[in-house]
C-alpha positions as a Markdown table, in Angstrom:
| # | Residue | x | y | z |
|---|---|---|---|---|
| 1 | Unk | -10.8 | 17.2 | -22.2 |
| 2 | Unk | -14.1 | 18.1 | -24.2 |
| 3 | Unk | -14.7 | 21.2 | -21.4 |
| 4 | Unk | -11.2 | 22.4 | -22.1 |
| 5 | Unk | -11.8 | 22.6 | -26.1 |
| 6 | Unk | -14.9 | 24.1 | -25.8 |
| 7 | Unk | -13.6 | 26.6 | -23.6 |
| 8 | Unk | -10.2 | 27.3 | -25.9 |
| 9 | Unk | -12.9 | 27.6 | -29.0 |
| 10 | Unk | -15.4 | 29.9 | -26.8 |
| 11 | Unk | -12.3 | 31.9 | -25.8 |
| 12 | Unk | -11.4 | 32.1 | -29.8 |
| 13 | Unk | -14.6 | 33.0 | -31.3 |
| 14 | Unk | -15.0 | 35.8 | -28.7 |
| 15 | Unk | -12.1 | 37.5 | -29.2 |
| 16 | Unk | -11.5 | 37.5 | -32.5 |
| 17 | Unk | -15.5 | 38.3 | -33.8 |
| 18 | Unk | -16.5 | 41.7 | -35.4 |
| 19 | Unk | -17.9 | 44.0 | -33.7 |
| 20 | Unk | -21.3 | 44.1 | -35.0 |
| 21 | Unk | -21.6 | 40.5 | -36.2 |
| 22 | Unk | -24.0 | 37.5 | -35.2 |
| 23 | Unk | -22.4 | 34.4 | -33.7 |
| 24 | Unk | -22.8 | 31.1 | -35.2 |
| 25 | Unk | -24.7 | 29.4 | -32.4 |
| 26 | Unk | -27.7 | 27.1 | -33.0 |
| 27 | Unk | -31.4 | 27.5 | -31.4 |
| 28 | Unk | -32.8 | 29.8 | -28.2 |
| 29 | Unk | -28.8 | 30.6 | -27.8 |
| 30 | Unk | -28.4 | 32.4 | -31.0 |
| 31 | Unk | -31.8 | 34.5 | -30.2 |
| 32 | Unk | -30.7 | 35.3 | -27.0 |
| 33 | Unk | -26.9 | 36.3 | -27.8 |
| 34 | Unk | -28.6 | 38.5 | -30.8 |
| 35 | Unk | -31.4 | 40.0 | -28.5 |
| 36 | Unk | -28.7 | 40.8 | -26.0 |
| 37 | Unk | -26.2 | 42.0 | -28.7 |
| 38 | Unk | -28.5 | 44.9 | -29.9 |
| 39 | Unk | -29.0 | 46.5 | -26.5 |
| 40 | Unk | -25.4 | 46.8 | -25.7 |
| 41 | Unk | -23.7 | 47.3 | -29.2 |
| 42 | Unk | -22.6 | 51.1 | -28.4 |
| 43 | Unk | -20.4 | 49.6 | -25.6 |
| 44 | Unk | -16.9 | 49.0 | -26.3 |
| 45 | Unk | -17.8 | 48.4 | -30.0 |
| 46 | Unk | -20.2 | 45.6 | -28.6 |
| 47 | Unk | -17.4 | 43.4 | -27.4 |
| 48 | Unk | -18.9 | 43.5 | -23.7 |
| 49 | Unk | -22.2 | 41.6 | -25.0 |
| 50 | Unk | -20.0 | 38.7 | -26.6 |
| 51 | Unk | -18.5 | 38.5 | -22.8 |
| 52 | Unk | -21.2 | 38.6 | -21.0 |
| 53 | Unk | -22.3 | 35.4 | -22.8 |
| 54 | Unk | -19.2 | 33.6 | -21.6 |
| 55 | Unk | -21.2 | 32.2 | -18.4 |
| 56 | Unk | -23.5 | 30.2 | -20.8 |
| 57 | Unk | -20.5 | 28.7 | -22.8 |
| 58 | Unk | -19.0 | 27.9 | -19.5 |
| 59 | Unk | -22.1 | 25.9 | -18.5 |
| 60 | Unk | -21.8 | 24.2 | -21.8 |
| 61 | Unk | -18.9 | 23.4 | -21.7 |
| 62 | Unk | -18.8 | 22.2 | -17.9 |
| 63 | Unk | -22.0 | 20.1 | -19.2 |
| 64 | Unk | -19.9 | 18.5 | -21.9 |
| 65 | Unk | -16.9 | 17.5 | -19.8 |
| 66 | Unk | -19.3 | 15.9 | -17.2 |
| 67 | Unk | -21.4 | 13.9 | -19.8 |
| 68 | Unk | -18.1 | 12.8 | -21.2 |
| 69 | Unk | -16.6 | 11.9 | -17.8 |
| 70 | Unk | -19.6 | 10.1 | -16.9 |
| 71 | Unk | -19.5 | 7.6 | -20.4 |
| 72 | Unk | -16.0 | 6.7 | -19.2 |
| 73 | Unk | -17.0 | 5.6 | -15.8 |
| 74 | Unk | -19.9 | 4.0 | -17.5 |
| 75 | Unk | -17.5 | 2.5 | -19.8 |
| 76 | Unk | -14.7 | 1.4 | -17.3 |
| 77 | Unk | -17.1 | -0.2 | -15.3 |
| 78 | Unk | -18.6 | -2.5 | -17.9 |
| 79 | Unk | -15.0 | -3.3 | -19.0 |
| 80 | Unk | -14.2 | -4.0 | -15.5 |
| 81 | Unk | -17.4 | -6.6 | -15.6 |
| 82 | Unk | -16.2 | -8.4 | -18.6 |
| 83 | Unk | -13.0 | -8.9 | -17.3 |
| 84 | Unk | -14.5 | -10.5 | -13.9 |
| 85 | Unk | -17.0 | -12.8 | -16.0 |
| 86 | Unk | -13.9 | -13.6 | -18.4 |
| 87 | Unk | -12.4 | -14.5 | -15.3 |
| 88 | Unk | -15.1 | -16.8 | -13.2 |
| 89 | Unk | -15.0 | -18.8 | -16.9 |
| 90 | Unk | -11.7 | -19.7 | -16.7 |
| 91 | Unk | -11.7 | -20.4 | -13.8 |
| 92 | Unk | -14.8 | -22.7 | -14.1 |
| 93 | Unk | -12.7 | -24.4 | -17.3 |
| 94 | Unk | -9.7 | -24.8 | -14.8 |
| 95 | Unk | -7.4 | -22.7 | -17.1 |
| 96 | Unk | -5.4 | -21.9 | -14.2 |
| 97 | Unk | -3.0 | -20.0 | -16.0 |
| 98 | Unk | -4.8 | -18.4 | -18.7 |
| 99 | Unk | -6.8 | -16.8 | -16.0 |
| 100 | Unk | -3.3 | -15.8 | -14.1 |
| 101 | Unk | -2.2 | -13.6 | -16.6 |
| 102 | Unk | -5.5 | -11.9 | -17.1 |
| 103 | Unk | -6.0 | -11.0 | -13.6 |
| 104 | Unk | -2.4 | -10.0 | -13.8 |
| 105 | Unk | -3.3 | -7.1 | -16.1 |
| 106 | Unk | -4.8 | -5.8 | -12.8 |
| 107 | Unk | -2.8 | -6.2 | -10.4 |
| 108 | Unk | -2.4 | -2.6 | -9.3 |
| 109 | Unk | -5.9 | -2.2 | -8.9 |
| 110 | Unk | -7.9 | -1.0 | -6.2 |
| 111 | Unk | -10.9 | -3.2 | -6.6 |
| 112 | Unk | -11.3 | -6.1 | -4.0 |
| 113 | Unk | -13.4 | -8.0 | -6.9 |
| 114 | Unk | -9.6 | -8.4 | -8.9 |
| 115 | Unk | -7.6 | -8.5 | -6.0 |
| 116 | Unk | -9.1 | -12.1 | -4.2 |
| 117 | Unk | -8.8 | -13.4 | -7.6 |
| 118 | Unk | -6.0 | -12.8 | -8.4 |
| 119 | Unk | -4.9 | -13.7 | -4.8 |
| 120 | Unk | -6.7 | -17.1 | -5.2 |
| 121 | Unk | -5.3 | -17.3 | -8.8 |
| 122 | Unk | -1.9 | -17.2 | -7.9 |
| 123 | Unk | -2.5 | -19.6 | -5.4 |
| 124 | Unk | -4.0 | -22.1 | -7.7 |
| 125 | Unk | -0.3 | -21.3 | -9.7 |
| 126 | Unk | 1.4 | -22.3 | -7.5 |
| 127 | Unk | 0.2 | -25.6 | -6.6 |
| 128 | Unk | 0.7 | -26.7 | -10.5 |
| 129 | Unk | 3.0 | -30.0 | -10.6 |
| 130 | Unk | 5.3 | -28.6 | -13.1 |
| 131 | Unk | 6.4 | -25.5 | -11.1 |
| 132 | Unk | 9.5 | -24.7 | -9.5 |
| 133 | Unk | 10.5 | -25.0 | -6.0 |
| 134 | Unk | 11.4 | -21.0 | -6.2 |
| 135 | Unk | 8.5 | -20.2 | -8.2 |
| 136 | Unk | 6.0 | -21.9 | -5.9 |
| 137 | Unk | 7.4 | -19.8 | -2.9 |
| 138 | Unk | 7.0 | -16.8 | -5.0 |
| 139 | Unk | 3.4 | -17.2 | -6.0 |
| 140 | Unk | 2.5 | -18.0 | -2.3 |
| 141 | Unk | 3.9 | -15.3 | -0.7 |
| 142 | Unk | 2.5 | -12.7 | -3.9 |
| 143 | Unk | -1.2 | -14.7 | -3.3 |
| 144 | Unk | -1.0 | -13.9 | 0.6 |
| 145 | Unk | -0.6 | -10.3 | -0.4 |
| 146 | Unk | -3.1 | -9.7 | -3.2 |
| 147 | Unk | -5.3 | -11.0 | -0.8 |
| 148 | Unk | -4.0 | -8.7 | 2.1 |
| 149 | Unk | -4.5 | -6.0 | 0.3 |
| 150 | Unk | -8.4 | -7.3 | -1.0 |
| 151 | Unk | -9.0 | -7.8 | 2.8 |
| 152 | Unk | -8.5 | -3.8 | 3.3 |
| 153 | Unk | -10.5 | -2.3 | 0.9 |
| 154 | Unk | -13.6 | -1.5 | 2.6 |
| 155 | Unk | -15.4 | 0.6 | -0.8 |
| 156 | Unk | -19.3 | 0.6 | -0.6 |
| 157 | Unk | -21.0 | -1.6 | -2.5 |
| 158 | Unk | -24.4 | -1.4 | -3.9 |
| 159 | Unk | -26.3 | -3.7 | -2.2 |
| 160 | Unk | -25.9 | -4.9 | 1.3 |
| 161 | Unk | -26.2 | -8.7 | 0.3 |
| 162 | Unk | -23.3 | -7.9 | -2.6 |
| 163 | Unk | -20.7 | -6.3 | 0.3 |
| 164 | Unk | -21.5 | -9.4 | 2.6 |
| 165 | Unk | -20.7 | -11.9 | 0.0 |
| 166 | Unk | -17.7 | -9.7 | -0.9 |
| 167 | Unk | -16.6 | -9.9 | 2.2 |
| 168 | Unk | -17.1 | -13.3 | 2.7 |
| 169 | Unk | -14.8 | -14.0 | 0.1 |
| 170 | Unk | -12.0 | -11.7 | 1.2 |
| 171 | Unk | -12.2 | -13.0 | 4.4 |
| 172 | Unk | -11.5 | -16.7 | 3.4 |
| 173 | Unk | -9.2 | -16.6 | 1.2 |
| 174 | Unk | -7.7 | -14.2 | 3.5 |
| 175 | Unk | -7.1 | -17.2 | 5.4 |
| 176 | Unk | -6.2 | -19.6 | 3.3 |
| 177 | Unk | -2.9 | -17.5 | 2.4 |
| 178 | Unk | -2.2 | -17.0 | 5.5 |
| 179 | Unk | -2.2 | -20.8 | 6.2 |
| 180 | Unk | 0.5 | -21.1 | 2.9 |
| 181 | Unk | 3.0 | -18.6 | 3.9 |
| 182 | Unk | 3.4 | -20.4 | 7.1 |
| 183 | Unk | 4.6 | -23.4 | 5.4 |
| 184 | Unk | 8.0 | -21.1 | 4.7 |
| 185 | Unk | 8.2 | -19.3 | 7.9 |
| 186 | Unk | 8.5 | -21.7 | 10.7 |
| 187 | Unk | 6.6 | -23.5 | 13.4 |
| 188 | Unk | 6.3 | -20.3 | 15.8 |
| 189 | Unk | 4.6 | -18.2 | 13.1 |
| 190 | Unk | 2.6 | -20.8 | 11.8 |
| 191 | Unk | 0.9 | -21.4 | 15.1 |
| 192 | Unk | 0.6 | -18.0 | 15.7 |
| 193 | Unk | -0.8 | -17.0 | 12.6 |
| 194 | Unk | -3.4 | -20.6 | 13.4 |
| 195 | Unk | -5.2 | -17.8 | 15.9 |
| 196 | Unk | -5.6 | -15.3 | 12.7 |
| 197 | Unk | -6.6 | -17.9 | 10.4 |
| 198 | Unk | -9.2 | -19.4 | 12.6 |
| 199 | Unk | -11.1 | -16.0 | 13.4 |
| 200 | Unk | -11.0 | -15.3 | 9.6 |
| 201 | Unk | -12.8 | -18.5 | 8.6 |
| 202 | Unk | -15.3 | -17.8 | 11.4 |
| 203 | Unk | -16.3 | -15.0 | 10.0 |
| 204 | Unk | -16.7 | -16.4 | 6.4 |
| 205 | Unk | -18.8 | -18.9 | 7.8 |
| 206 | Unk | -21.0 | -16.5 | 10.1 |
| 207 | Unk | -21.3 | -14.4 | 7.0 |
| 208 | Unk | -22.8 | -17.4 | 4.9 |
| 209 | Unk | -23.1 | -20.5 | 6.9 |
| 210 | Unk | -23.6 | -22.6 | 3.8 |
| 211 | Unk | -20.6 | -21.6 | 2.1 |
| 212 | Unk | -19.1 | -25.5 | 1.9 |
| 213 | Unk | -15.6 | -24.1 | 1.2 |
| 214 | Unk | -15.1 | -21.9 | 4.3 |
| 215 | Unk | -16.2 | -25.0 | 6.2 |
| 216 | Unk | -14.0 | -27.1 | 4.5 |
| 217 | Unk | -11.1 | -25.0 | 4.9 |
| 218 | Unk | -12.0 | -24.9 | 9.1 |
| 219 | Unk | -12.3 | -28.5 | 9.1 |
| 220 | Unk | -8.5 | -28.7 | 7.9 |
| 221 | Unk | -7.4 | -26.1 | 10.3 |
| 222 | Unk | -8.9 | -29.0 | 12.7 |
| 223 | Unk | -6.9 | -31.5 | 11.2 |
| 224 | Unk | -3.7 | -30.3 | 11.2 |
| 225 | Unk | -3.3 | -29.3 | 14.8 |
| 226 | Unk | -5.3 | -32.6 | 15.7 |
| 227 | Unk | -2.1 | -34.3 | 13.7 |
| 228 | Unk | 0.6 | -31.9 | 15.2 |
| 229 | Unk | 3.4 | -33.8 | 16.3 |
| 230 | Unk | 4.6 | -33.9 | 19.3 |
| 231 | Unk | 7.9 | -32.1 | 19.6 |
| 232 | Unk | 5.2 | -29.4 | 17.8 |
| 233 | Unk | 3.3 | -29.3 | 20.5 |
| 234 | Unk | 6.1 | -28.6 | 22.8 |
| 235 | Unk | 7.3 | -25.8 | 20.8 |
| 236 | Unk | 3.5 | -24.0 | 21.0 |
| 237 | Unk | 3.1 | -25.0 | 24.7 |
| 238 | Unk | 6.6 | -23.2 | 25.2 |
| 239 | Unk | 5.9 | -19.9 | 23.6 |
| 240 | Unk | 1.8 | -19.6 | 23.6 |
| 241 | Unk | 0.5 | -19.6 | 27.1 |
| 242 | Unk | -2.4 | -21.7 | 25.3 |
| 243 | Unk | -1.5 | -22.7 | 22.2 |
| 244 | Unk | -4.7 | -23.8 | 19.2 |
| 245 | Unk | -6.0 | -27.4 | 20.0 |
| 246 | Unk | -8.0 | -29.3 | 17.5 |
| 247 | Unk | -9.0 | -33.3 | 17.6 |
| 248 | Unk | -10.4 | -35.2 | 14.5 |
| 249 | Unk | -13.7 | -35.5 | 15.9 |
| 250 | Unk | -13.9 | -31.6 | 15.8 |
| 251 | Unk | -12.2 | -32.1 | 11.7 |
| 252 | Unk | -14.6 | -35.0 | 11.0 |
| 253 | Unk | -17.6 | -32.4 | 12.0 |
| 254 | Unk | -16.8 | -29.8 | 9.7 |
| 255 | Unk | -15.6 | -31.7 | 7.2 |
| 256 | Unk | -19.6 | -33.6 | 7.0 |
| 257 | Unk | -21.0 | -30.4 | 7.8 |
| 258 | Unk | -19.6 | -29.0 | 4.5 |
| 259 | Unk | -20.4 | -32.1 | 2.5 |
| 260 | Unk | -23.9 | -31.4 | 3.9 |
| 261 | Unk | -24.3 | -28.0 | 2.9 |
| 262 | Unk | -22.7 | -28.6 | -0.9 |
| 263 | Unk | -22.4 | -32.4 | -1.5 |
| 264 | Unk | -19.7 | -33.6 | -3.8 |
| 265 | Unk | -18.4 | -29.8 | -3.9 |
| 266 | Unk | -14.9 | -30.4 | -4.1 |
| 267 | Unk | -12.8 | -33.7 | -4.2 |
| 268 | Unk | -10.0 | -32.7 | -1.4 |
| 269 | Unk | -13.1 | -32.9 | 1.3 |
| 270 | Unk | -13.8 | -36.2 | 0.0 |
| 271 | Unk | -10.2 | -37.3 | 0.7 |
| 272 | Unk | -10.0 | -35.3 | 4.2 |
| 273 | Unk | -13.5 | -37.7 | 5.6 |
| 274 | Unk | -11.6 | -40.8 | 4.4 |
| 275 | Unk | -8.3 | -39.7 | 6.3 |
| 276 | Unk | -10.4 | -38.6 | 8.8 |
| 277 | Unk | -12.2 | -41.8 | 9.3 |
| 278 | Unk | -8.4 | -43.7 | 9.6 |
| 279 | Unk | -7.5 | -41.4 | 11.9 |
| 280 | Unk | -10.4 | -42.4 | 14.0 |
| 281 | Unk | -9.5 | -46.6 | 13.4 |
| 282 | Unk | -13.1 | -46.4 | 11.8 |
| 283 | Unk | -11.9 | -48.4 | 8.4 |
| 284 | Unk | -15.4 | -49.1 | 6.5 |
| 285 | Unk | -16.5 | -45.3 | 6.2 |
| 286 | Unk | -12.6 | -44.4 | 5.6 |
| 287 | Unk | -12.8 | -47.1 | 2.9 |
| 288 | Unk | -16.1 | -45.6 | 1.8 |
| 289 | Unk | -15.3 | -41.8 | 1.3 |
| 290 | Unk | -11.8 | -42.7 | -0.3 |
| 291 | Unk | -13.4 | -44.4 | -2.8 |
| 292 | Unk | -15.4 | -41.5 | -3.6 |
| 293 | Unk | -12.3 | -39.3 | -3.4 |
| 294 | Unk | -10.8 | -42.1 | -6.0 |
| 295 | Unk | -13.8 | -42.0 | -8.2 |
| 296 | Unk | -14.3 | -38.0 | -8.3 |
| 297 | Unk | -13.9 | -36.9 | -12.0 |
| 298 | Unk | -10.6 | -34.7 | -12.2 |
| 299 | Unk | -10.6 | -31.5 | -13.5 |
| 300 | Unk | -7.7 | -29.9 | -12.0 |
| 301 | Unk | -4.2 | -31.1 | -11.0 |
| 302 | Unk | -5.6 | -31.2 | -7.1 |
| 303 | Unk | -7.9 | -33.6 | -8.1 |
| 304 | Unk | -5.4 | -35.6 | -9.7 |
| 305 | Unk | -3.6 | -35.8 | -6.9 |
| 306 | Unk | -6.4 | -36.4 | -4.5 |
| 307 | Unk | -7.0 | -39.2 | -7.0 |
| 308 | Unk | -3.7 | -40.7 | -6.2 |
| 309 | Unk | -3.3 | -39.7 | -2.5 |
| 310 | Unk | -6.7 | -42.1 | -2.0 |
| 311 | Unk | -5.4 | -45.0 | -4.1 |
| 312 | Unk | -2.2 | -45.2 | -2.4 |
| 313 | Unk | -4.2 | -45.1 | 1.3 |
| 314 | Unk | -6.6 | -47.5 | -0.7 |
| 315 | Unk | -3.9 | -49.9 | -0.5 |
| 316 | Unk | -2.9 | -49.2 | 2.6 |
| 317 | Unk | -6.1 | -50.6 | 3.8 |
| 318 | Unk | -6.1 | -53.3 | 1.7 |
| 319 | Unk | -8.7 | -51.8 | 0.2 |
């Protein structure tokens, strides 16, 4: 926009300027244009020499627009910062729906760095006690494709370490939306979206084999076809030619392995060793790491809810 009105004012001082007049221009410019002026002020009543200066006022003007496009990037891309930091603070306050409609504002965007939050965000919606039924299904299926769509863009980033972590991400919760949706769509796609799921949290983890949550999440994958019943195991046996196994052994690994990496991360892994642990008709550490799950400080409504889940299989163990 600022090349274009420099150019409409160029265009309007050159036309409409005296024959034998100076031009208003500041510095080495106005020396040159007045140099140039008096050697060529028999042509065309010295109209040609304002013309020939058009190429300079074109560069000018093509140096304005550029130095004005790049303070927008500049400016967009700060902006765009805040807004992620704004983000990661609610998030880290548990203001799950403050931070919804923030990220919301960007929903339309092509950056990955919006896009798995606001996947994860929705998510974290959707499992709010006081939502609806309808609402719930809504938000799961919208997470699973904000996420889709992160899990596509492949932009550069700036530094190799910030495109692994960025993928990382992208590839988790890639996963874990996946998982979700298959709560709504039946057993057949839900075990053969298990395959999808389980090569997606691979990843994460051989991306960054300390990321607890990635291991977490695989440990689960583990303990839901280790719990699969067995007219669900039919099924998958019927249409897979060899359907996803998992036994809690393999659950109870991953699930330590995580607490190893990031102890006390997150409250739901706490829970997951205790049931684990019952699972496995070992009762003293089941007692031990529901206690923990019990005792964890709740921040969120998930951890309220782990809180009761381990209360109630606290007194199922007479514990």
């Amino acid at each position: 926009m600022a090349g274009a009105t420099f150019m409409r004012f160029a265009a309007r001082t050159v036309l409409s300027a005296p024959a034998c007049k100076a031009v208003k221009i500041r510095g080495y410019h106005r020396q040159y244009l007045t140099t140039f002026r008096s050697n060529t002020s028999t042509i065309n009543g010295g109209r040609t020499a304002f013309l020939l200066t058009l190429p300079v006022l074109s560069y000018l003007g093509v140096e304005a627009y550029r130095r004005v496009q790049s303070a927008t990037v500049v400016h967009a891309l700060e902006k765009a910062e805040e807004a992620v930091e704004q983000a990661d603070y609610l998030y880290s306050c548990g203001e799950t729906e403050k931070l919804y409609q923030l990220l919301l504002q960007y929903k339309d965007s092509d950056d990955a760095e919006f896009l798995w939050r606001l996947a994860r965000a929705s998510r974290d919606l959707s499992l709010l006690a006081h939502i609806a039924a309808d609402e719930k299904k809504r938000l799961t299926f919208e997470a699973f494709e904000y996420a889709k769509k992160a899990l596509e863009k492949n932009e550069a980033c700036f530094a190799a370490h910030k495109g692994k972590i960025q993928q990382l991400t992208k590839c988790k919760w890639y996963a874990v939306c996946l998982s979700d949706i298959g709560d709504y769509e039946g057993v057949k796609v839900k075990i053969g979206n298990s395959y999808i799921i389980k090569e997606h949290l691979q990843r994460a983890i051989e991306l960054n084999p300390k990321d607890a949550t990635s291991i977490h999440i695989l440990g689960y994958w583990c303990f839901a076809f280790a719990e699969l019943a067995w007219y669900q195991r039919k099924v998958a046996a019927m249409i897979f030619a060899s359907p996803p196994t998992a036994t809690y052994e393999e659950a109870l690994a991953f699930f330590l392995k995580a607490e190893e990496v990031d102890p006390n991360f997150y409250s739901k892994n706490l829970l997951m060793l205790g049931k684990s642990y019952m699972s496995l008709k070992d009762e003293g550490n089941a007692v031990l790491w529901l206690r923990k799950a019990r005792d964890y400080p709740p921040h969120t409504e998930e951890d309220k809810e782990v809180h009761k889940e381990a209360l109630d299989l606290l007194k199922k163990l007479s514990a």
